[in-house]
mmCIF file of C-alpha atoms and ligand atoms in Angstrom:
data_model
loop_
_atom_site.group_PDB
_atom_site.id
_atom_site.type_symbol
_atom_site.label_atom_id
_atom_site.label_comp_id
_atom_site.label_asym_id
_atom_site.label_seq_id
_atom_site.Cartn_x
_atom_site.Cartn_y
_atom_site.Cartn_z
ATOM 1 C CA MET A 184 -17.032 7.254 6.829
ATOM 2 C CA VAL A 185 -13.557 8.644 7.494
ATOM 3 C CA VAL A 186 -10.931 6.997 5.290
ATOM 4 C CA PHE A 187 -7.245 7.518 6.161
ATOM 5 C CA ILE A 188 -5.014 6.845 3.159
ATOM 6 C CA THR A 189 -1.227 6.802 3.349
ATOM 7 C CA GLY A 190 0.655 7.569 0.133
ATOM 8 C CA ALA A 191 -2.259 9.560 -1.274
ATOM 9 C CA SER A 192 -0.141 11.922 -3.385
ATOM 10 C CA ALA A 193 0.178 9.545 -6.361
ATOM 11 C CA GLY A 194 -0.805 6.244 -7.955
ATOM 12 C CA PHE A 195 -3.103 3.903 -6.033
ATOM 13 C CA GLY A 196 -3.478 6.199 -3.020
ATOM 14 C CA ARG A 197 -4.770 9.092 -5.069
ATOM 15 C CA ALA A 198 -7.210 6.834 -6.958
ATOM 16 C CA ILE A 199 -8.425 5.303 -3.666
ATOM 17 C CA ALA A 200 -9.016 8.789 -2.226
ATOM 18 C CA LYS A 201 -11.038 9.792 -5.277
ATOM 19 C CA ARG A 202 -13.070 6.545 -5.252
ATOM 20 C CA PHE A 203 -14.171 6.977 -1.633
ATOM 21 C CA ALA A 204 -14.701 10.737 -2.010
ATOM 22 C CA GLN A 205 -17.003 10.036 -4.952
ATOM 23 C CA GLU A 206 -19.299 8.211 -2.490
ATOM 24 C CA GLY A 207 -19.274 11.176 -0.086
ATOM 25 C CA HIS A 208 -16.740 9.859 2.446
ATOM 26 C CA ARG A 209 -14.235 12.061 4.277
ATOM 27 C CA ILE A 210 -10.603 11.545 3.343
ATOM 28 C CA ILE A 211 -7.427 11.969 5.373
ATOM 29 C CA ALA A 212 -4.560 12.002 2.879
ATOM 30 C CA LEU A 213 -0.961 11.509 4.001
ATOM 31 C CA ALA A 214 2.235 11.760 1.927
ATOM 32 C CA ARG A 215 5.437 13.798 1.875
ATOM 33 C CA ARG A 216 4.649 16.014 -1.136
ATOM 34 C CA LYS A 217 2.404 18.775 0.179
ATOM 35 C CA GLU A 218 1.658 20.362 -3.201
ATOM 36 C CA ARG A 219 0.371 17.022 -4.542
ATOM 37 C CA LEU A 220 -1.893 16.646 -1.505
ATOM 38 C CA GLU A 221 -3.168 20.182 -1.975
ATOM 39 C CA SER A 222 -4.059 19.428 -5.593
ATOM 40 C CA LEU A 223 -5.984 16.323 -4.420
ATOM 41 C CA GLN A 224 -7.720 18.469 -1.811
ATOM 42 C CA LYS A 225 -8.878 20.839 -4.557
ATOM 43 C CA GLU A 226 -10.384 17.917 -6.494
ATOM 44 C CA ILE A 227 -12.362 16.301 -3.683
ATOM 45 C CA LYS A 228 -14.764 17.914 -1.268
ATOM 46 C CA GLU A 229 -13.930 16.771 2.240
ATOM 47 C CA CYS A 230 -10.235 16.114 2.514
ATOM 48 C CA PHE A 231 -7.810 16.748 5.363
ATOM 49 C CA ILE A 232 -4.166 16.551 4.357
ATOM 50 C CA ILE A 233 -1.156 15.430 6.374
ATOM 51 C CA PRO A 234 2.125 16.347 4.676
ATOM 52 C CA CYS A 235 4.467 14.112 6.619
ATOM 53 C CA ASP A 236 7.086 11.409 6.226
ATOM 54 C CA ILE A 237 5.357 8.260 7.402
ATOM 55 C CA CYS A 238 8.609 7.081 8.996
ATOM 56 C CA ASN A 239 8.417 9.951 11.495
ATOM 57 C CA ARG A 240 6.510 8.414 14.421
ATOM 58 C CA GLU A 241 6.507 11.642 16.438
ATOM 59 C CA GLY A 242 5.134 13.531 13.427
ATOM 60 C CA LEU A 243 2.380 10.932 13.024
ATOM 61 C CA GLU A 244 1.476 11.167 16.707
ATOM 62 C CA TYR A 245 1.300 14.957 16.456
ATOM 63 C CA HIS A 246 -0.888 14.937 13.332
ATOM 64 C CA LEU A 247 -3.211 12.265 14.724
ATOM 65 C CA SER A 248 -3.698 14.204 17.936
ATOM 66 C CA SER A 249 -4.517 17.385 15.977
ATOM 67 C CA LEU A 250 -7.161 15.983 13.617
ATOM 68 C CA PRO A 251 -10.294 18.124 13.290
ATOM 69 C CA LYS A 252 -13.267 16.697 15.215
ATOM 70 C CA ASP A 253 -15.040 15.391 12.088
ATOM 71 C CA TYR A 254 -11.978 13.345 11.148
ATOM 72 C CA GLN A 255 -11.084 11.800 14.511
ATOM 73 C CA ASN A 256 -13.021 8.522 14.248
ATOM 74 C CA ILE A 257 -11.177 6.656 11.531
ATOM 75 C CA ASP A 258 -13.334 3.977 9.901
ATOM 76 C CA ILE A 259 -10.877 2.729 7.285
ATOM 77 C CA LEU A 260 -7.086 2.872 7.339
ATOM 78 C CA VAL A 261 -5.517 2.187 3.942
ATOM 79 C CA ASN A 262 -1.854 1.339 4.472
ATOM 80 C CA ASN A 263 -0.823 2.125 0.915
ATOM 81 C CA ALA A 264 2.463 4.098 1.153
ATOM 82 C CA GLY A 265 5.267 1.843 0.009
ATOM 83 C CA LEU A 266 8.019 1.437 -2.518
ATOM 84 C CA ALA A 267 10.402 -0.856 -4.318
ATOM 85 C CA LEU A 268 13.952 0.305 -4.985
ATOM 86 C CA GLY A 269 16.090 -1.416 -7.591
ATOM 87 C CA LEU A 270 15.776 -4.745 -9.374
ATOM 88 C CA GLU A 271 19.362 -5.919 -9.012
ATOM 89 C CA SER A 272 20.468 -9.251 -7.685
ATOM 90 C CA ALA A 273 20.908 -9.216 -3.878
ATOM 91 C CA ASP A 274 24.708 -9.223 -4.082
ATOM 92 C CA LYS A 275 24.636 -6.012 -6.133
ATOM 93 C CA CYS A 276 22.044 -4.037 -4.175
ATOM 94 C CA ASP A 277 22.569 -0.799 -2.355
ATOM 95 C CA PHE A 278 22.029 -1.522 1.352
ATOM 96 C CA ALA A 279 20.487 1.935 1.860
ATOM 97 C CA ASP A 280 17.724 0.911 -0.578
ATOM 98 C CA TRP A 281 17.000 -2.192 1.504
ATOM 99 C CA VAL A 282 16.820 -0.116 4.673
ATOM 100 C CA GLN A 283 14.434 2.380 3.095
ATOM 101 C CA MET A 284 12.078 -0.374 1.902
ATOM 102 C CA ILE A 285 12.090 -1.919 5.378
ATOM 103 C CA GLU A 286 11.506 1.489 7.003
ATOM 104 C CA VAL A 287 8.501 2.387 4.826
ATOM 105 C CA ASN A 288 6.939 -0.960 3.864
ATOM 106 C CA ILE A 289 7.319 -2.605 7.281
ATOM 107 C CA LYS A 290 8.244 -0.227 10.085
ATOM 108 C CA ALA A 291 6.051 2.741 9.118
ATOM 109 C CA LEU A 292 3.119 0.482 8.196
ATOM 110 C CA THR A 293 3.206 -1.197 11.604
ATOM 111 C CA SER A 294 3.722 2.182 13.316
ATOM 112 C CA ILE A 295 0.588 3.794 11.882
ATOM 113 C CA THR A 296 -1.445 0.612 12.395
ATOM 114 C CA HIS A 297 -0.312 0.555 16.033
ATOM 115 C CA LEU A 298 -1.454 4.176 16.449
ATOM 116 C CA ILE A 299 -4.889 3.783 14.847
ATOM 117 C CA LEU A 300 -5.958 0.239 15.753
ATOM 118 C CA PRO A 301 -6.860 0.881 19.442
ATOM 119 C CA GLN A 302 -9.600 3.398 18.554
ATOM 120 C CA MET A 303 -11.150 0.877 16.138
ATOM 121 C CA VAL A 304 -11.117 -1.901 18.739
ATOM 122 C CA LYS A 305 -12.625 0.483 21.296
ATOM 123 C CA ARG A 306 -15.461 1.365 18.912
ATOM 124 C CA ARG A 307 -15.780 -2.297 17.813
ATOM 125 C CA SER A 308 -15.722 -1.092 14.214
ATOM 126 C CA GLY A 309 -13.180 -0.430 11.503
ATOM 127 C CA HIS A 310 -11.275 -1.874 8.572
ATOM 128 C CA ILE A 311 -7.537 -1.953 8.013
ATOM 129 C CA ILE A 312 -6.455 -2.405 4.410
ATOM 130 C CA THR A 313 -2.840 -3.019 3.506
ATOM 131 C CA LEU A 314 -1.202 -2.917 0.086
ATOM 132 C CA GLY A 315 0.748 -6.118 -0.155
ATOM 133 C CA SER A 316 1.792 -7.504 -3.513
ATOM 134 C CA ILE A 317 2.007 -10.745 -5.447
ATOM 135 C CA ALA A 318 5.734 -10.255 -4.759
ATOM 136 C CA GLY A 319 4.994 -11.316 -1.176
ATOM 137 C CA THR A 320 3.948 -14.767 -2.397
ATOM 138 C CA TYR A 321 5.865 -15.414 -5.621
ATOM 139 C CA PRO A 322 9.614 -14.759 -5.653
ATOM 140 C CA TYR A 323 11.261 -13.249 -8.741
ATOM 141 C CA PRO A 324 14.852 -12.279 -9.547
ATOM 142 C CA GLY A 325 15.569 -8.863 -8.055
ATOM 143 C CA GLY A 326 12.515 -8.997 -5.769
ATOM 144 C CA ASN A 327 14.704 -9.720 -2.707
ATOM 145 C CA VAL A 328 13.851 -7.236 0.086
ATOM 146 C CA TYR A 329 10.778 -5.765 -1.632
ATOM 147 C CA GLY A 330 9.143 -9.209 -1.896
ATOM 148 C CA ALA A 331 10.166 -10.058 1.657
ATOM 149 C CA SER A 332 8.648 -6.808 2.943
ATOM 150 C CA LYS A 333 5.347 -7.672 1.246
ATOM 151 C CA ALA A 334 5.455 -11.210 2.706
ATOM 152 C CA PHE A 335 5.739 -9.487 6.096
ATOM 153 C CA VAL A 336 2.678 -7.387 5.277
ATOM 154 C CA ARG A 337 0.645 -10.457 4.317
ATOM 155 C CA GLN A 338 1.574 -12.361 7.475
ATOM 156 C CA PHE A 339 1.032 -9.260 9.650
ATOM 157 C CA VAL A 340 -2.528 -9.019 8.294
ATOM 158 C CA LEU A 341 -3.230 -12.683 8.981
ATOM 159 C CA ASN A 342 -1.839 -12.368 12.506
ATOM 160 C CA LEU A 343 -3.929 -9.221 13.090
ATOM 161 C CA ARG A 344 -6.962 -11.276 12.091
ATOM 162 C CA ALA A 345 -6.046 -13.754 14.827
ATOM 163 C CA ASP A 346 -5.620 -11.031 17.461
ATOM 164 C CA LEU A 347 -8.770 -9.176 16.437
ATOM 165 C CA ALA A 348 -11.135 -12.139 16.772
ATOM 166 C CA GLY A 349 -14.336 -10.906 18.407
ATOM 167 C CA THR A 350 -13.561 -7.193 17.970
ATOM 168 C CA CYS A 351 -15.571 -6.726 14.712
ATOM 169 C CA VAL A 352 -12.510 -4.973 13.193
ATOM 170 C CA ARG A 353 -11.776 -6.243 9.683
ATOM 171 C CA VAL A 354 -8.351 -6.585 8.048
ATOM 172 C CA THR A 355 -7.536 -7.212 4.395
ATOM 173 C CA ASP A 356 -4.320 -7.514 2.410
ATOM 174 C CA ILE A 357 -4.748 -6.382 -1.208
ATOM 175 C CA GLU A 358 -2.102 -8.066 -3.362
ATOM 176 C CA PRO A 359 -1.823 -6.620 -6.866
ATOM 177 C CA GLY A 360 0.327 -7.833 -9.713
ATOM 178 C CA LEU A 361 1.639 -5.630 -12.521
ATOM 179 C CA ALA A 362 0.043 -2.187 -12.338
ATOM 180 C CA SER A 363 0.845 0.858 -14.466
ATOM 181 C CA ASP A 364 -0.045 4.567 -14.310
ATOM 182 C CA SER A 365 1.522 5.094 -10.907
ATOM 183 C CA GLU A 366 5.022 6.245 -9.949
ATOM 184 C CA PHE A 367 5.964 2.812 -8.605
ATOM 185 C CA SER A 368 8.347 1.773 -11.394
ATOM 186 C CA LEU A 369 9.718 5.276 -11.882
ATOM 187 C CA VAL A 370 10.754 5.160 -8.211
ATOM 188 C CA ARG A 371 12.039 1.592 -8.521
ATOM 189 C CA PHE A 372 14.154 2.417 -11.601
ATOM 190 C CA LYS A 373 15.228 5.751 -10.093
ATOM 191 C CA GLY A 374 13.801 7.943 -12.844
ATOM 192 C CA ASP A 375 14.788 5.740 -15.833
ATOM 193 C CA MET A 376 11.731 6.302 -18.026
ATOM 194 C CA GLN A 377 12.981 3.939 -20.733
ATOM 195 C CA LYS A 378 12.932 1.005 -18.318
ATOM 196 C CA VAL A 379 9.476 2.020 -17.133
ATOM 197 C CA GLU A 380 8.112 2.196 -20.677
ATOM 198 C CA SER A 381 9.565 -1.157 -21.699
ATOM 199 C CA LEU A 382 8.115 -2.843 -18.585
ATOM 200 C CA TYR A 383 4.571 -1.701 -19.350
ATOM 201 C CA LYS A 384 4.682 -1.776 -23.166
ATOM 202 C CA ASP A 385 1.600 -3.633 -24.496
ATOM 203 C CA SER A 386 1.094 -5.252 -21.069
ATOM 204 C CA ASN A 387 -2.485 -4.103 -20.472
ATOM 205 C CA ALA A 388 -1.542 -3.838 -16.805
ATOM 206 C CA LEU A 389 -3.863 -3.091 -13.882
ATOM 207 C CA LYS A 390 -4.628 0.599 -13.284
ATOM 208 C CA PRO A 391 -4.827 2.509 -9.978
ATOM 209 C CA GLU A 392 -8.603 2.741 -10.481
ATOM 210 C CA ASP A 393 -8.820 -1.085 -10.571
ATOM 211 C CA ILE A 394 -7.093 -1.292 -7.193
ATOM 212 C CA ALA A 395 -9.338 1.461 -5.804
ATOM 213 C CA GLU A 396 -12.406 -0.454 -6.985
ATOM 214 C CA ALA A 397 -11.214 -3.685 -5.323
ATOM 215 C CA ILE A 398 -10.651 -1.826 -2.053
ATOM 216 C CA TYR A 399 -14.009 -0.114 -2.266
ATOM 217 C CA TRP A 400 -15.608 -3.525 -2.808
ATOM 218 C CA VAL A 401 -13.968 -5.288 0.173
ATOM 219 C CA THR A 402 -14.823 -2.404 2.516
ATOM 220 C CA THR A 403 -18.462 -2.179 1.457
ATOM 221 C CA LEU A 404 -19.294 -5.875 1.791
ATOM 222 C CA PRO A 405 -21.697 -6.731 4.621
ATOM 223 C CA LYS A 406 -19.947 -6.467 7.997
ATOM 224 C CA HIS A 407 -19.984 -10.223 8.631
ATOM 225 C CA ILE A 408 -17.666 -10.815 5.633
ATOM 226 C CA ASN A 409 -13.893 -10.354 5.930
ATOM 227 C CA ILE A 410 -11.771 -10.796 2.819
ATOM 228 C CA ASN A 411 -8.415 -11.844 4.318
ATOM 229 C CA THR A 412 -6.298 -11.498 1.200
ATOM 230 C CA LEU A 413 -7.185 -10.470 -2.325
ATOM 231 C CA GLU A 414 -4.703 -11.283 -5.074
ATOM 232 C CA LEU A 415 -5.312 -9.608 -8.419
ATOM 233 C CA MET A 416 -3.343 -9.622 -11.651
ATOM 234 C CA PRO A 417 -3.930 -8.272 -15.110
ATOM 235 C CA THR A 418 -5.283 -11.074 -17.288
ATOM 236 C CA SER A 419 -2.123 -10.715 -19.355
ATOM 237 C CA GLN A 420 0.105 -11.682 -16.392
ATOM 238 C CA SER A 421 0.597 -15.306 -15.443
ATOM 239 C CA PHE A 422 3.128 -17.817 -14.100
ATOM 240 C CA ALA A 423 6.359 -19.114 -15.569
ATOM 241 C CA ALA A 424 8.072 -22.425 -14.961
ATOM 242 C CA LEU A 425 10.516 -22.718 -12.049
ATOM 243 C CA ASN A 426 14.037 -21.884 -13.081
ATOM 244 C CA VAL A 427 16.607 -24.712 -13.207
ATOM 245 C CA TRP A 428 20.210 -23.629 -13.624
ATOM 246 C CA ARG A 429 22.153 -26.446 -15.315
ATOM 247 C CA GLU A 430 25.912 -26.790 -15.024
ATOM 248 C CA ASN A 431 28.502 -28.998 -13.399
ATOM 249 C CA TYR A 432 29.024 -27.550 -9.935
ATOM 250 C CA PRO A 433 32.675 -27.135 -8.903
ATOM 251 C CA GLN A 434 33.717 -29.898 -6.451
HETATM 252 P P1 NAP B 535 3.452 5.276 -6.183
HETATM 253 O O1 NAP B 535 2.682 5.882 -7.297
HETATM 254 O O2 NAP B 535 4.945 5.405 -6.201
HETATM 255 O O3 NAP B 535 2.888 5.844 -4.796
HETATM 256 C C1 NAP B 535 3.539 5.614 -3.583
HETATM 257 C C2 NAP B 535 2.995 6.583 -2.549
HETATM 258 O O4 NAP B 535 3.687 6.342 -1.296
HETATM 259 C C3 NAP B 535 3.214 8.034 -2.912
HETATM 260 O O5 NAP B 535 2.046 8.771 -2.634
HETATM 261 C C4 NAP B 535 4.353 8.480 -1.989
HETATM 262 O O6 NAP B 535 4.163 9.844 -1.641
HETATM 263 C C5 NAP B 535 4.101 7.586 -0.765
HETATM 264 N N1 NAP B 535 5.296 7.439 0.067
HETATM 265 C C6 NAP B 535 6.466 6.806 -0.249
HETATM 266 N N2 NAP B 535 7.355 6.949 0.765
HETATM 267 C C7 NAP B 535 6.725 7.676 1.732
HETATM 268 C C8 NAP B 535 7.115 8.171 3.003
HETATM 269 N N3 NAP B 535 8.333 7.948 3.491
HETATM 270 N N4 NAP B 535 6.219 8.893 3.740
HETATM 271 C C9 NAP B 535 4.979 9.153 3.243
HETATM 272 N N5 NAP B 535 4.553 8.709 2.044
HETATM 273 C C10 NAP B 535 5.417 7.980 1.294
HETATM 274 O O7 NAP B 535 3.187 3.686 -6.082
HETATM 275 P P2 NAP B 535 1.824 2.821 -6.225
HETATM 276 O O8 NAP B 535 1.972 1.972 -7.413
HETATM 277 O O9 NAP B 535 0.634 3.678 -6.087
HETATM 278 O O10 NAP B 535 2.005 1.855 -4.962
HETATM 279 C C11 NAP B 535 1.213 1.947 -3.813
HETATM 280 C C12 NAP B 535 1.393 0.670 -2.996
HETATM 281 O O11 NAP B 535 1.018 -0.464 -3.773
HETATM 282 C C13 NAP B 535 2.820 0.408 -2.526
HETATM 283 O O12 NAP B 535 2.776 -0.107 -1.219
HETATM 284 C C14 NAP B 535 3.316 -0.653 -3.501
HETATM 285 O O13 NAP B 535 4.327 -1.461 -2.937
HETATM 286 C C15 NAP B 535 2.062 -1.428 -3.756
HETATM 287 N N6 NAP B 535 2.033 -2.178 -5.031
HETATM 288 C C16 NAP B 535 2.254 -1.548 -6.214
HETATM 289 C C17 NAP B 535 2.220 -2.312 -7.397
HETATM 290 C C18 NAP B 535 2.463 -1.682 -8.750
HETATM 291 O O14 NAP B 535 2.784 -2.423 -9.695
HETATM 292 N N7 NAP B 535 2.314 -0.384 -8.913
HETATM 293 C C19 NAP B 535 1.954 -3.680 -7.352
HETATM 294 C C20 NAP B 535 1.738 -4.270 -6.119
HETATM 295 C C21 NAP B 535 1.757 -3.514 -4.969
HETATM 296 P P3 NAP B 535 5.322 10.962 -1.472
HETATM 297 O O15 NAP B 535 6.434 10.586 -2.413
HETATM 298 O O16 NAP B 535 4.629 12.247 -1.806
HETATM 299 O O17 NAP B 535 5.705 10.867 -0.032
#
């Protein structure tokens, strides 16, 4: 199979690339950092790299139209590239951070899906995987636009399922909870390693390899089974009570 993975230079994307490569599949790896993609390419046998900003639609069109013959029929698209920026309350956020999350998590994800989906429908075969998040279902303080972008992803997947009835193309939203060993929190906390370490300390969080395994599982199930959404958390993560703020409101 040919597996196209966005955000393959780090974290989940890199682990997903390695998991599929281990089974002999061909990988198309997209991310901005070329040297990281080249190091992945050295590790796995059949890997075509696309060093490109996923927000650049013209760039995507160019790279897709110049794929080598063996990589042109994409069997699995893993929409993994994404980010959270900041954990401040909405009134204190940087608007540029909101825009960037919307550009990558929503606009770029729909752009690449729009470019690749027609060939899958034409071949009556294919699987689109998206990386949503538990943040798309459960709100938390500071989740604001990140959580909303992942709620978009979840609903986009469910609506794709409706449109793709009868096409044999499968769609799945993978929705992880707390996961360590990627650059996600380093990006979110803008390089503040102390915050990253205290978030993950003793948490026994999910690992990129766990996410890769879940994706490998949903894509290798018999073709008549479609997992719509798959929510996974570390066993250590659970739910808290709803917050009630108690005070006398000003009249
Ligand atoms: P990560 O280690 O930070 O990886 C993010 C990847 O996205 C990198 O390869 C990065 O590559 C790529 N990327 C970001 N902006 C891009 C752009 N404009 N163009 C091309 N590539 C871009 O994060 P991760 O933890 O693996 O997260 C992967 C996905 O899982 C994200 O969608 C995230 O929201 C979701 N998720 C993560 C967690 C978690 O706790 N880690 C939980 C739930 C869901 P370059 O910087 O090289 O471009």
